[in-house]
Structure formats: structure tokens, C-alpha cells
N, CA, C and O atoms as CSV, one atom per row, in Angstrom:
chain,resi,resn,atom,element,x,y,z
A,1,MET,N,N,-9.987,9.345,-3.236
A,1,MET,CA,C,-8.897,9.739,-3.314
A,1,MET,C,C,-7.905,8.501,-4.008
A,1,MET,O,O,-7.501,7.608,-3.263
A,2,ILE,N,N,-7.565,8.494,-5.354
A,2,ILE,CA,C,-6.572,7.519,-5.683
A,2,ILE,C,C,-5.058,7.913,-5.774
A,2,ILE,O,O,-4.679,8.722,-6.621
A,3,SER,N,N,-4.196,7.320,-4.875
A,3,SER,CA,C,-2.719,7.602,-4.601
A,3,SER,C,C,-2.009,6.767,-5.984
A,3,SER,O,O,-2.170,5.559,-6.154
A,4,THR,N,N,-1.284,7.557,-6.824
A,4,THR,CA,C,-0.239,6.952,-7.690
A,4,THR,C,C,1.006,6.887,-7.687
A,4,THR,O,O,1.593,7.968,-7.692
A,5,SER,N,N,1.615,5.953,-7.680
A,5,SER,CA,C,3.067,5.678,-7.574
A,5,SER,C,C,3.491,4.919,-8.617
A,5,SER,O,O,2.761,4.071,-9.130
A,6,ILE,N,N,4.835,5.187,-9.059
A,6,ILE,CA,C,5.489,4.647,-10.239
A,6,ILE,C,C,6.611,3.975,-9.829
A,6,ILE,O,O,7.341,4.562,-9.030
A,7,HIS,N,N,6.934,2.795,-10.224
A,7,HIS,CA,C,8.058,1.931,-9.937
A,7,HIS,C,C,8.496,1.052,-11.182
A,7,HIS,O,O,7.631,0.399,-11.765
A,8,ARG,N,N,9.639,1.022,-11.548
A,8,ARG,CA,C,10.279,0.105,-12.395
A,8,ARG,C,C,10.807,-1.190,-11.903
A,8,ARG,O,O,11.549,-1.225,-10.921
A,9,VAL,N,N,10.463,-2.227,-12.532
A,9,VAL,CA,C,10.805,-3.513,-12.240
A,9,VAL,C,C,12.478,-3.574,-12.129
A,9,VAL,O,O,13.112,-3.013,-13.023
A,10,ASN,N,N,12.997,-4.056,-11.353
A,10,ASN,CA,C,14.166,-4.433,-11.155
A,10,ASN,C,C,14.369,-5.961,-11.483
A,10,ASN,O,O,13.521,-6.842,-11.341
A,11,PHE,N,N,16.004,-6.142,-12.075
A,11,PHE,CA,C,16.045,-7.413,-12.378
A,11,PHE,C,C,15.926,-8.453,-11.291
A,11,PHE,O,O,15.411,-9.560,-11.444
A,12,TYR,N,N,16.482,-7.959,-10.122
A,12,TYR,CA,C,16.350,-8.980,-8.764
A,12,TYR,C,C,14.843,-9.077,-8.346
A,12,TYR,O,O,14.612,-9.709,-7.315
A,13,ASP,N,N,13.924,-8.595,-8.939
A,13,ASP,CA,C,12.506,-8.497,-8.775
A,13,ASP,C,C,12.012,-9.632,-9.419
A,13,ASP,O,O,10.996,-10.135,-8.939
A,14,THR,N,N,12.532,-10.156,-10.436
A,14,THR,CA,C,12.043,-11.485,-11.243
A,14,THR,C,C,12.509,-12.689,-10.746
A,14,THR,O,O,13.346,-12.866,-9.860
A,15,ASP,N,N,11.869,-13.532,-11.421
A,15,ASP,CA,C,12.340,-15.084,-10.971
A,15,ASP,C,C,12.740,-15.928,-12.106
A,15,ASP,O,O,12.772,-15.377,-13.206
A,16,ALA,N,N,13.033,-17.104,-12.028
A,16,ALA,CA,C,13.682,-18.053,-12.990
A,16,ALA,C,C,12.693,-18.166,-14.307
A,16,ALA,O,O,13.216,-18.696,-15.287
A,17,MET,N,N,11.531,-17.795,-14.424
A,17,MET,CA,C,10.663,-17.744,-15.488
A,17,MET,C,C,10.623,-16.398,-16.255
A,17,MET,O,O,10.070,-16.247,-17.344
A,18,ALA,N,N,11.369,-15.305,-15.457
A,18,ALA,CA,C,11.921,-14.291,-16.217
A,18,ALA,C,C,10.376,-13.261,-16.001
A,18,ALA,O,O,10.107,-12.476,-16.911
A,19,VAL,N,N,9.687,-13.320,-15.096
A,19,VAL,CA,C,8.520,-12.750,-14.712
A,19,VAL,C,C,8.531,-12.095,-13.398
A,19,VAL,O,O,9.327,-12.642,-12.635
A,20,VAL,N,N,8.003,-11.260,-12.971
A,20,VAL,CA,C,8.123,-10.428,-11.477
A,20,VAL,C,C,7.682,-11.842,-10.649
A,20,VAL,O,O,6.792,-12.617,-10.998
A,21,HIS,N,N,8.434,-11.945,-9.621
A,21,HIS,CA,C,8.395,-12.903,-8.603
A,21,HIS,C,C,6.853,-12.252,-7.801
A,21,HIS,O,O,6.705,-11.088,-7.430
A,22,HIS,N,N,5.735,-13.472,-7.672
A,22,HIS,CA,C,4.489,-12.971,-6.975
A,22,HIS,C,C,4.595,-12.196,-5.663
A,22,HIS,O,O,3.732,-11.349,-5.433
A,23,SER,N,N,5.470,-12.386,-4.876
A,23,SER,CA,C,5.715,-11.764,-3.741
A,23,SER,C,C,5.869,-10.277,-3.768
A,23,SER,O,O,5.506,-9.552,-2.841
A,24,ASN,N,N,6.464,-9.827,-4.954
A,24,ASN,CA,C,6.960,-8.468,-5.233
A,24,ASN,C,C,5.498,-7.520,-4.932
A,24,ASN,O,O,5.404,-6.536,-4.198
A,25,TYR,N,N,4.717,-7.995,-5.531
A,25,TYR,CA,C,3.469,-7.172,-5.416
A,25,TYR,C,C,3.042,-6.705,-4.114
A,25,TYR,O,O,2.668,-5.565,-3.839
A,26,ILE,N,N,3.150,-7.836,-3.240
A,26,ILE,CA,C,2.793,-7.304,-2.058
A,26,ILE,C,C,3.710,-6.135,-1.407
A,26,ILE,O,O,3.173,-5.381,-0.595
A,27,ARG,N,N,4.865,-5.988,-1.686
A,27,ARG,CA,C,5.788,-5.013,-1.383
A,27,ARG,C,C,5.473,-3.822,-2.200
A,27,ARG,O,O,5.590,-2.695,-1.719
A,28,TRP,N,N,5.100,-4.011,-3.348
A,28,TRP,CA,C,4.263,-2.568,-4.035
A,28,TRP,C,C,3.249,-2.093,-3.600
A,28,TRP,O,O,3.147,-0.867,-3.649
A,29,PHE,N,N,2.322,-2.763,-3.115
A,29,PHE,CA,C,1.324,-2.499,-2.165
A,29,PHE,C,C,1.817,-1.326,-1.222
A,29,PHE,O,O,1.382,-0.178,-1.312
A,30,GLU,N,N,2.864,-1.776,-0.219
A,30,GLU,CA,C,3.456,-0.727,0.787
A,30,GLU,C,C,3.896,0.525,0.122
A,30,GLU,O,O,3.524,1.613,0.562
A,31,ILE,N,N,4.725,0.420,-0.988
A,31,ILE,CA,C,5.143,1.639,-1.850
A,31,ILE,C,C,3.725,2.352,-1.954
A,31,ILE,O,O,3.863,3.459,-1.433
A,32,GLY,N,N,2.535,2.204,-2.367
A,32,GLY,CA,C,1.595,2.776,-2.632
A,32,GLY,C,C,0.746,3.417,-1.384
A,32,GLY,O,O,0.144,4.488,-1.310
A,33,ARG,N,N,0.902,2.484,-0.544
A,33,ARG,CA,C,0.275,2.807,0.985
A,33,ARG,C,C,1.257,4.141,1.646
A,33,ARG,O,O,0.776,5.208,2.027
A,34,VAL,N,N,2.550,3.827,1.669
A,34,VAL,CA,C,3.450,4.792,2.309
A,34,VAL,C,C,3.416,6.247,1.391
A,34,VAL,O,O,3.378,7.332,1.972
A,35,ASN,N,N,3.431,6.160,0.102
A,35,ASN,CA,C,3.194,7.556,-0.934
A,35,ASN,C,C,1.702,7.715,-0.568
A,35,ASN,O,O,1.535,8.922,-0.393
A,36,PHE,N,N,0.712,7.153,-0.400
A,36,PHE,CA,C,-0.611,7.662,0.023
A,36,PHE,C,C,-0.632,8.710,1.280
A,36,PHE,O,O,-1.209,9.794,1.353
A,37,LEU,N,N,0.226,8.004,2.295
A,37,LEU,CA,C,0.164,8.629,3.465
A,37,LEU,C,C,0.913,9.932,3.233
A,37,LEU,O,O,0.423,10.959,3.702
A,38,ARG,N,N,1.965,9.984,2.608
A,38,ARG,CA,C,2.757,11.233,2.439
A,38,ARG,C,C,2.056,12.464,1.742
A,38,ARG,O,O,2.251,13.651,2.006
A,39,GLU,N,N,1.015,11.822,0.593
A,39,GLU,CA,C,-0.009,12.815,0.101
A,39,GLU,C,C,-0.703,13.312,0.900
A,39,GLU,O,O,-0.963,14.499,0.706
A,40,ILE,N,N,-1.172,12.779,1.869
A,40,ILE,CA,C,-2.110,13.485,2.896
A,40,ILE,C,C,-1.442,14.008,4.101
A,40,ILE,O,O,-2.049,14.186,5.157
A,41,GLY,N,N,-0.337,14.223,3.956
A,41,GLY,CA,C,0.396,14.905,4.966
A,41,GLY,C,C,0.936,14.286,6.313
A,41,GLY,O,O,1.123,15.009,7.292
A,42,ILE,N,N,1.243,12.586,6.344
A,42,ILE,CA,C,1.495,11.819,7.267
A,42,ILE,C,C,2.574,11.145,6.788
A,42,ILE,O,O,2.543,10.621,5.674
A,43,THR,N,N,3.964,11.076,7.831
A,43,THR,CA,C,4.576,9.868,7.262
A,43,THR,C,C,4.622,8.826,8.612
A,43,THR,O,O,4.336,9.025,9.792
A,44,LEU,N,N,5.121,7.609,7.878
A,44,LEU,CA,C,5.211,6.609,8.689
A,44,LEU,C,C,6.351,6.889,9.885
A,44,LEU,O,O,6.178,6.330,10.968
A,45,GLY,N,N,7.260,7.565,9.732
A,45,GLY,CA,C,8.403,7.918,10.680
A,45,GLY,C,C,7.991,8.622,11.784
A,45,GLY,O,O,8.441,8.465,12.919
A,46,GLU,N,N,6.930,9.586,11.377
A,46,GLU,CA,C,6.319,10.520,12.473
A,46,GLU,C,C,5.290,9.681,13.117
A,46,GLU,O,O,5.148,9.966,14.306
A,47,MET,N,N,4.484,8.675,12.662
A,47,MET,CA,C,3.741,7.917,13.380
A,47,MET,C,C,4.335,7.168,14.345
A,47,MET,O,O,3.821,6.930,15.438
A,48,MET,N,N,5.684,6.687,13.884
A,48,MET,CA,C,6.419,5.641,14.617
A,48,MET,C,C,7.038,6.481,16.026
A,48,MET,O,O,6.936,6.080,17.185
A,49,GLU,N,N,7.574,7.508,15.654
A,49,GLU,CA,C,8.082,8.593,16.922
A,49,GLU,C,C,7.187,8.797,17.885
A,49,GLU,O,O,7.527,8.907,19.063
A,50,ASP,N,N,5.529,8.892,17.343
A,50,ASP,CA,C,4.356,9.101,18.221
A,50,ASP,C,C,4.051,7.795,19.190
A,50,ASP,O,O,3.517,7.820,20.299
A,51,GLY,N,N,4.551,6.621,18.442
A,51,GLY,CA,C,4.413,5.335,19.152
A,51,GLY,C,C,3.302,4.641,18.474
A,51,GLY,O,O,2.598,3.918,19.179
A,52,TYR,N,N,3.009,4.753,17.102
A,52,TYR,CA,C,2.035,4.146,16.530
A,52,TYR,C,C,2.557,3.321,15.459
A,52,TYR,O,O,3.501,3.830,14.854
A,53,VAL,N,N,2.179,2.172,15.072
A,53,VAL,CA,C,2.654,1.188,13.693
A,53,VAL,C,C,1.642,0.938,13.107
A,53,VAL,O,O,0.626,1.443,13.585
A,54,PHE,N,N,1.514,0.210,12.049
A,54,PHE,CA,C,0.358,0.217,11.044
A,54,PHE,C,C,0.442,-1.338,10.421
A,54,PHE,O,O,0.492,-1.415,9.193
A,55,PRO,N,N,0.457,-2.336,11.045
A,55,PRO,CA,C,0.716,-3.685,10.559
A,55,PRO,C,C,-0.405,-4.225,9.757
A,55,PRO,O,O,-1.552,-3.973,10.126
A,56,ILE,N,N,-0.181,-5.000,8.609
A,56,ILE,CA,C,-1.366,-5.696,7.757
A,56,ILE,C,C,-1.757,-6.870,8.609
A,56,ILE,O,O,-1.014,-7.590,9.276
A,57,THR,N,N,-3.031,-6.930,8.468
A,57,THR,CA,C,-3.594,-8.248,9.176
A,57,THR,C,C,-4.433,-8.937,8.424
A,57,THR,O,O,-5.160,-9.841,8.837
A,58,GLU,N,N,-4.351,-8.465,7.101
A,58,GLU,CA,C,-5.242,-9.204,5.882
A,58,GLU,C,C,-4.778,-8.674,4.716
A,58,GLU,O,O,-4.689,-7.459,4.544
A,59,VAL,N,N,-4.480,-9.477,3.912
A,59,VAL,CA,C,-3.632,-9.306,2.201
A,59,VAL,C,C,-4.292,-10.273,1.232
A,59,VAL,O,O,-4.218,-11.501,1.282
A,60,LYS,N,N,-4.956,-9.529,0.334
A,60,LYS,CA,C,-5.600,-10.536,-0.858
A,60,LYS,C,C,-5.027,-9.737,-2.232
A,60,LYS,O,O,-5.158,-8.555,-2.548
A,61,CYS,N,N,-4.360,-10.815,-2.905
A,61,CYS,CA,C,-3.583,-10.355,-4.382
A,61,CYS,C,C,-4.236,-11.009,-5.142
A,61,CYS,O,O,-4.384,-12.165,-4.747
A,62,LYS,N,N,-4.857,-10.704,-6.386
A,62,LYS,CA,C,-5.325,-11.267,-7.698
A,62,LYS,C,C,-4.413,-11.099,-8.792
A,62,LYS,O,O,-4.282,-9.975,-9.276
A,63,TYR,N,N,-3.607,-12.310,-9.354
A,63,TYR,CA,C,-3.102,-12.290,-10.599
A,63,TYR,C,C,-3.576,-12.035,-11.808
A,63,TYR,O,O,-4.346,-12.900,-12.226
A,64,ILE,N,N,-3.349,-11.016,-12.606
A,64,ILE,CA,C,-4.011,-11.316,-13.724
A,64,ILE,C,C,-2.883,-11.202,-15.057
A,64,ILE,O,O,-3.121,-11.804,-16.104
A,65,ALA,N,N,-1.865,-10.516,-14.916
A,65,ALA,CA,C,-0.998,-10.671,-15.988
A,65,ALA,C,C,0.344,-10.348,-15.359
A,65,ALA,O,O,0.347,-9.691,-14.318
A,66,SER,N,N,1.732,-10.840,-16.016
A,66,SER,CA,C,2.899,-10.884,-15.711
A,66,SER,C,C,3.541,-9.606,-15.989
A,66,SER,O,O,3.376,-9.010,-17.053
A,67,GLY,N,N,4.414,-9.099,-14.853
A,67,GLY,CA,C,5.152,-7.730,-15.272
A,67,GLY,C,C,6.442,-8.606,-15.390
A,67,GLY,O,O,6.588,-9.705,-14.854
A,68,LYS,N,N,7.422,-7.911,-16.225
A,68,LYS,CA,C,8.570,-8.251,-16.350
A,68,LYS,C,C,9.691,-7.137,-15.950
A,68,LYS,O,O,9.427,-6.043,-15.449
A,69,PHE,N,N,10.858,-7.572,-16.234
A,69,PHE,CA,C,12.160,-6.698,-15.806
A,69,PHE,C,C,12.204,-5.548,-16.809
A,69,PHE,O,O,11.921,-5.564,-18.007
A,70,ASP,N,N,12.666,-4.451,-15.963
A,70,ASP,CA,C,12.371,-2.883,-16.673
A,70,ASP,C,C,10.870,-2.456,-17.119
A,70,ASP,O,O,10.755,-1.360,-17.667
A,71,ASP,N,N,9.739,-3.235,-16.924
A,71,ASP,CA,C,8.810,-2.425,-16.725
A,71,ASP,C,C,8.219,-1.433,-15.902
A,71,ASP,O,O,8.029,-1.669,-14.709
A,72,VAL,N,N,7.886,-0.265,-16.450
A,72,VAL,CA,C,7.429,0.549,-15.476
A,72,VAL,C,C,5.962,0.414,-14.980
A,72,VAL,O,O,5.046,0.449,-15.802
A,73,LEU,N,N,5.727,0.264,-13.689
A,73,LEU,CA,C,4.577,-0.067,-13.007
A,73,LEU,C,C,3.954,1.316,-12.707
A,73,LEU,O,O,4.605,2.350,-12.558
A,74,ARG,N,N,2.647,1.205,-12.638
A,74,ARG,CA,C,1.781,2.311,-12.185
A,74,ARG,C,C,0.995,1.802,-10.987
A,74,ARG,O,O,-0.048,1.195,-11.232
A,75,ILE,N,N,1.324,1.955,-9.867
A,75,ILE,CA,C,0.441,1.450,-8.537
A,75,ILE,C,C,-0.586,2.567,-8.056
A,75,ILE,O,O,-0.229,3.691,-7.703
A,76,GLU,N,N,-1.963,2.103,-8.085
A,76,GLU,CA,C,-3.018,2.907,-7.922
A,76,GLU,C,C,-3.562,2.369,-6.352
A,76,GLU,O,O,-4.067,1.257,-6.203
A,77,THR,N,N,-3.397,3.204,-5.387
A,77,THR,CA,C,-3.678,2.791,-3.955
A,77,THR,C,C,-4.930,3.820,-3.743
A,77,THR,O,O,-4.836,5.013,-4.030
A,78,THR,N,N,-6.146,3.204,-3.192
A,78,THR,CA,C,-7.344,3.756,-3.082
A,78,THR,C,C,-7.541,3.413,-1.365
A,78,THR,O,O,-7.420,2.229,-1.054
A,79,PRO,N,N,-7.822,4.355,-0.324
A,79,PRO,CA,C,-8.377,3.953,0.623
A,79,PRO,C,C,-9.891,3.703,0.611
A,79,PRO,O,O,-10.609,4.573,0.119
A,80,VAL,N,N,-10.464,2.523,1.139
A,80,VAL,CA,C,-11.908,2.131,1.025
A,80,VAL,C,C,-12.474,2.072,2.214
A,80,VAL,O,O,-13.674,1.799,2.202
A,81,ALA,N,N,-11.785,2.312,3.626
A,81,ALA,CA,C,-12.585,1.991,4.799
A,81,ALA,C,C,-11.683,2.756,5.916
A,81,ALA,O,O,-10.508,3.062,5.711
A,82,LEU,N,N,-12.251,2.975,6.899
A,82,LEU,CA,C,-11.329,3.792,7.966
A,82,LEU,C,C,-12.304,3.437,9.340
A,82,LEU,O,O,-13.517,3.643,9.300
A,83,THR,N,N,-11.756,2.988,10.325
A,83,THR,CA,C,-11.992,2.988,11.569
A,83,THR,C,C,-10.976,3.736,12.585
A,83,THR,O,O,-9.815,4.015,12.285
A,84,LYS,N,N,-11.546,4.000,13.749
A,84,LYS,CA,C,-10.441,4.296,14.743
A,84,LYS,C,C,-9.277,3.451,14.854
A,84,LYS,O,O,-8.221,4.014,15.143
A,85,VAL,N,N,-9.276,2.310,14.692
A,85,VAL,CA,C,-8.361,0.988,14.668
A,85,VAL,C,C,-7.826,0.504,13.478
A,85,VAL,O,O,-6.728,-0.053,13.496
A,86,LYS,N,N,-8.500,0.653,12.371
A,86,LYS,CA,C,-7.933,-0.067,11.131
A,86,LYS,C,C,-8.650,0.975,9.612
A,86,LYS,O,O,-9.601,1.747,9.481
A,87,MET,N,N,-7.587,0.449,8.716
A,87,MET,CA,C,-7.895,1.243,7.459
A,87,MET,C,C,-7.603,0.078,6.557
A,87,MET,O,O,-6.727,-0.763,6.761
A,88,GLU,N,N,-8.517,0.123,5.432
A,88,GLU,CA,C,-8.451,-0.965,4.445
A,88,GLU,C,C,-8.234,-0.187,3.072
A,88,GLU,O,O,-8.846,0.840,2.780
A,89,PHE,N,N,-7.354,-0.765,2.327
A,89,PHE,CA,C,-6.942,-0.123,0.870
A,89,PHE,C,C,-7.040,-1.267,-0.186
A,89,PHE,O,O,-6.905,-2.442,0.157
A,90,SER,N,N,-7.313,-0.849,-1.663
A,90,SER,CA,C,-7.631,-1.614,-2.712
A,90,SER,C,C,-6.491,-0.699,-3.426
A,90,SER,O,O,-6.272,0.510,-3.353
A,91,TYR,N,N,-5.739,-1.925,-4.268
A,91,TYR,CA,C,-4.585,-1.582,-5.104
A,91,TYR,C,C,-4.995,-2.355,-6.407
A,91,TYR,O,O,-5.583,-3.432,-6.513
A,92,LYS,N,N,-4.411,-1.306,-7.587
A,92,LYS,CA,C,-4.382,-1.910,-8.918
A,92,LYS,C,C,-2.883,-1.473,-9.307
A,92,LYS,O,O,-2.399,-0.361,-9.096
A,93,ILE,N,N,-2.197,-2.641,-9.959
A,93,ILE,CA,C,-1.027,-2.142,-10.457
A,93,ILE,C,C,-1.107,-2.745,-11.932
A,93,ILE,O,O,-1.338,-3.918,-12.223
A,94,TYR,N,N,-0.823,-1.496,-12.947
A,94,TYR,CA,C,-0.651,-1.596,-14.271
A,94,TYR,C,C,0.847,-1.570,-14.855
A,94,TYR,O,O,1.700,-0.807,-14.401
A,95,ARG,N,N,1.066,-2.389,-15.803
A,95,ARG,CA,C,2.083,-1.883,-16.636
A,95,ARG,C,C,1.904,-0.591,-17.305
A,95,ARG,O,O,1.026,-0.502,-18.163
A,96,ASP,N,N,2.686,0.492,-16.992
A,96,ASP,CA,C,2.155,1.901,-17.417
A,96,ASP,C,C,2.086,2.072,-19.036
A,96,ASP,O,O,1.243,2.848,-19.485
A,97,CYS,N,N,2.903,1.406,-19.880
A,97,CYS,CA,C,3.372,1.754,-21.270
A,97,CYS,C,C,2.034,1.132,-22.097
A,97,CYS,O,O,1.807,1.606,-23.210
A,98,ASP,N,N,1.213,0.156,-21.608
A,98,ASP,CA,C,0.136,-0.354,-22.628
A,98,ASP,C,C,-1.086,-0.551,-21.261
A,98,ASP,O,O,-1.902,-1.447,-21.480
A,99,ASN,N,N,-1.221,0.055,-20.180
A,99,ASN,CA,C,-2.115,0.182,-19.149
A,99,ASN,C,C,-2.642,-1.187,-18.927
A,99,ASN,O,O,-3.789,-1.184,-18.481
A,100,THR,N,N,-2.087,-2.418,-19.128
A,100,THR,CA,C,-2.272,-3.652,-18.788
A,100,THR,C,C,-2.443,-3.690,-17.435
A,100,THR,O,O,-1.634,-3.157,-16.674
A,101,LEU,N,N,-3.544,-4.343,-17.011
A,101,LEU,CA,C,-3.626,-4.498,-15.423
A,101,LEU,C,C,-2.937,-5.862,-14.998
A,101,LEU,O,O,-3.142,-6.932,-15.571
A,102,LEU,N,N,-2.285,-5.719,-14.164
A,102,LEU,CA,C,-1.444,-6.839,-13.717
A,102,LEU,C,C,-1.924,-7.587,-12.391
A,102,LEU,O,O,-2.012,-8.814,-12.349
A,103,VAL,N,N,-2.213,-6.792,-11.359
A,103,VAL,CA,C,-2.982,-7.275,-9.921
A,103,VAL,C,C,-3.795,-6.401,-9.675
A,103,VAL,O,O,-3.752,-5.286,-10.195
A,104,GLU,N,N,-4.737,-6.808,-8.771
A,104,GLU,CA,C,-5.652,-6.148,-7.816
A,104,GLU,C,C,-5.502,-6.556,-6.425
A,104,GLU,O,O,-5.475,-7.763,-6.183
A,105,GLY,N,N,-5.418,-5.855,-5.639
A,105,GLY,CA,C,-5.379,-6.390,-4.268
A,105,GLY,C,C,-5.825,-5.565,-3.237
A,105,GLY,O,O,-6.292,-4.459,-3.513
A,106,PHE,N,N,-5.729,-6.025,-1.879
A,106,PHE,CA,C,-6.372,-5.409,-0.855
A,106,PHE,C,C,-5.541,-5.697,0.524
A,106,PHE,O,O,-4.817,-6.658,0.783
A,107,THR,N,N,-5.809,-4.783,1.172
A,107,THR,CA,C,-5.073,-4.966,2.646
A,107,THR,C,C,-5.739,-4.399,3.749
A,107,THR,O,O,-6.335,-3.341,3.549
A,108,GLN,N,N,-5.754,-4.879,4.833
A,108,GLN,CA,C,-6.437,-4.290,5.970
A,108,GLN,C,C,-5.257,-4.237,7.101
A,108,GLN,O,O,-4.592,-5.168,7.554
A,109,ASN,N,N,-5.210,-2.664,7.446
A,109,ASN,CA,C,-4.152,-2.561,8.470
A,109,ASN,C,C,-4.589,-1.772,9.550
A,109,ASN,O,O,-5.396,-0.850,9.433
A,110,VAL,N,N,-3.881,-2.253,10.956
A,110,VAL,CA,C,-4.647,-1.904,12.002
A,110,VAL,C,C,-3.620,-1.081,12.596
A,110,VAL,O,O,-2.430,-1.301,12.369
A,111,PHE,N,N,-4.077,0.002,13.462
A,111,PHE,CA,C,-3.236,0.830,14.075
A,111,PHE,C,C,-2.760,-0.008,15.757
A,111,PHE,O,O,-3.523,-0.542,16.562
A,112,THR,N,N,-1.597,0.118,15.815
A,112,THR,CA,C,-0.959,-0.592,16.854
A,112,THR,C,C,0.020,-0.048,17.832
A,112,THR,O,O,1.067,0.428,17.392
A,113,SER,N,N,-0.236,-0.069,19.261
A,113,SER,CA,C,0.929,0.597,19.709
A,113,SER,C,C,2.333,-0.104,19.692
A,113,SER,O,O,2.542,-1.291,19.941
A,114,LYS,N,N,3.453,1.054,19.281
A,114,LYS,CA,C,4.509,0.264,19.213
A,114,LYS,C,C,5.308,-0.150,20.298
A,114,LYS,O,O,6.256,-0.927,20.181
A,115,ALA,N,N,4.813,0.523,21.684
A,115,ALA,CA,C,5.305,-0.166,22.758
A,115,ALA,C,C,4.564,-1.241,23.236
A,115,ALA,O,O,5.256,-1.908,24.006
A,116,THR,N,N,3.486,-1.665,23.103
A,116,THR,CA,C,2.794,-2.683,23.477
A,116,THR,C,C,2.501,-3.594,22.649
A,116,THR,O,O,2.372,-4.700,23.174
A,117,GLY,N,N,2.307,-3.542,21.278
A,117,GLY,CA,C,1.663,-4.278,20.307
A,117,GLY,C,C,0.170,-4.510,20.191
A,117,GLY,O,O,-0.397,-5.341,19.482
A,118,HIS,N,N,-0.248,-3.814,20.840
A,118,HIS,CA,C,-1.783,-4.051,21.062
A,118,HIS,C,C,-2.327,-2.949,20.161
A,118,HIS,O,O,-1.752,-1.876,19.979
A,119,ILE,N,N,-3.691,-3.374,19.516
A,119,ILE,CA,C,-4.453,-2.762,18.669
A,119,ILE,C,C,-4.879,-1.343,19.651
A,119,ILE,O,O,-5.220,-1.393,20.833
A,120,THR,N,N,-4.767,-0.242,18.903
A,120,THR,CA,C,-5.025,1.200,19.634
A,120,THR,C,C,-5.824,2.029,18.833
A,120,THR,O,O,-5.702,2.014,17.608
A,121,ARG,N,N,-6.683,2.798,19.446
A,121,ARG,CA,C,-7.386,4.036,18.605
A,121,ARG,C,C,-6.308,5.241,18.107
A,121,ARG,O,O,-5.531,5.874,18.822
A,122,LEU,N,N,-6.479,5.334,16.898
A,122,LEU,CA,C,-5.437,6.494,16.388
A,122,LEU,C,C,-5.927,7.840,16.790
A,122,LEU,O,O,-7.135,8.066,16.855
A,123,PRO,N,N,-4.979,8.796,17.078
A,123,PRO,CA,C,-5.038,10.185,17.545
A,123,PRO,C,C,-5.941,10.813,16.418
A,123,PRO,O,O,-6.086,10.272,15.322
A,124,GLU,N,N,-6.538,12.003,16.782
A,124,GLU,CA,C,-7.220,12.500,15.902
A,124,GLU,C,C,-6.673,13.339,14.596
A,124,GLU,O,O,-7.324,13.627,13.592
A,125,LYS,N,N,-5.155,13.684,14.914
A,125,LYS,CA,C,-4.181,14.363,14.089
A,125,LYS,C,C,-3.794,13.689,12.943
A,125,LYS,O,O,-3.218,14.205,11.985
A,126,TYR,N,N,-4.172,12.329,13.073
A,126,TYR,CA,C,-3.955,11.326,11.906
A,126,TYR,C,C,-5.236,10.893,11.446
A,126,TYR,O,O,-5.391,10.930,10.226
A,127,TYR,N,N,-6.119,10.519,12.094
A,127,TYR,CA,C,-7.545,10.080,11.863
A,127,TYR,C,C,-8.205,11.236,10.953
A,127,TYR,O,O,-8.674,11.002,9.839
A,128,THR,N,N,-8.194,12.144,11.381
A,128,THR,CA,C,-8.744,13.349,10.294
A,128,THR,C,C,-8.236,13.482,9.038
A,128,THR,O,O,-9.027,13.709,8.123
A,129,LYS,N,N,-7.062,13.384,8.811
A,129,LYS,CA,C,-6.373,13.343,7.631
A,129,LYS,C,C,-6.743,12.233,6.772
A,129,LYS,O,O,-7.013,12.465,5.594
A,130,MET,N,N,-6.788,10.935,7.280
A,130,MET,CA,C,-7.126,9.940,6.823
A,130,MET,C,C,-8.665,9.778,6.158
A,130,MET,O,O,-8.976,9.411,5.025
A,131,GLN,N,N,-9.579,10.226,7.386
A,131,GLN,CA,C,-10.677,10.378,7.182
A,131,GLN,C,C,-11.389,11.436,5.797
A,131,GLN,O,O,-12.373,11.117,5.129
A,132,ASN,N,N,-10.666,12.581,5.653
A,132,ASN,CA,C,-10.750,13.423,4.648
A,132,ASN,C,C,-10.396,12.914,3.419
A,132,ASN,O,O,-10.979,13.333,2.419
A,133,ALA,N,N,-9.330,11.882,3.309
A,133,ALA,CA,C,-8.967,11.060,1.841
A,133,ALA,C,C,-9.881,10.446,1.458
A,133,ALA,O,O,-10.093,10.304,0.254
A,134,LEU,N,N,-10.706,9.890,2.464
A,134,LEU,CA,C,-11.715,9.191,2.298
A,134,LEU,C,C,-12.920,9.715,1.328
A,134,LEU,O,O,-13.492,8.973,0.530
A,135,LYS,N,N,-13.225,11.093,1.508
A,135,LYS,CA,C,-14.213,11.894,0.877
A,135,LYS,C,C,-14.203,11.723,-0.796
A,135,LYS,O,O,-15.003,12.355,-1.486
């Protein structure tokens, strides 16, 4: 399953060279992840209320072309691996008007107890929805 999110580059997303600052792409990966979860019927708020958080333990971003102010970006988020304690995603961010690939990326997220900060197994009510999205 590929989840697609749209984001318009704001002026404050750019740097002194008039291109998107590299750190913003990592933030936009999060937009994609959160949207993916919503699409499969999970909200981060609900997970947090149940005592689970979803921090990143690994991130990779390959920069291919530059985004600019007011570009409309298409963020494609794909779940690529899942266990009871972690989930991995791949990302592609395109400039939507001309389909130019700007970045490719990857994150590994672990399921963690909000109370203790320790890695924990995800309950079936979340795991099953995530597993079904991988099919």
C-alpha cells in the first residue's frame, strides 16, 4: 500500500540558497507516516492514549533534486517491514507539477511504552491493521 500526502512548501521551509532546507524532508516523512496510519484506521493520539509511542531509531535520506518555495510536493509513504516491535517505511517525495523526484528515504520506528520508554510489543488491535497494509 502506498499512502500519498500533499504538502506545499512554505517560505520558512527554505534556506538562504532559496531551496528547501534539507531537514524539512525528514519532517515531511512524518507527515507521510501519520497520514498512512490514519488511512489504515489508526491515529497517533489513540496510540498515545493507550500508552504507545512510535519513535524513529534509524533514518536515511538521499537528496536528488531541490524543492523551492511554493512547490506542491507529493509524499509517497510505503510500509516495507513489520514485526511486533518495529516498523520500517520507505518514502519518495516528488514535485507534483512535473513529477520530479526530490528525495528517497527510509525510517525504522520502534513501538515503545510511553510510561517506561522501553521497546514493547504492539497490541493486536494495531498490529493487525498495520500487517494488512503490507499485503
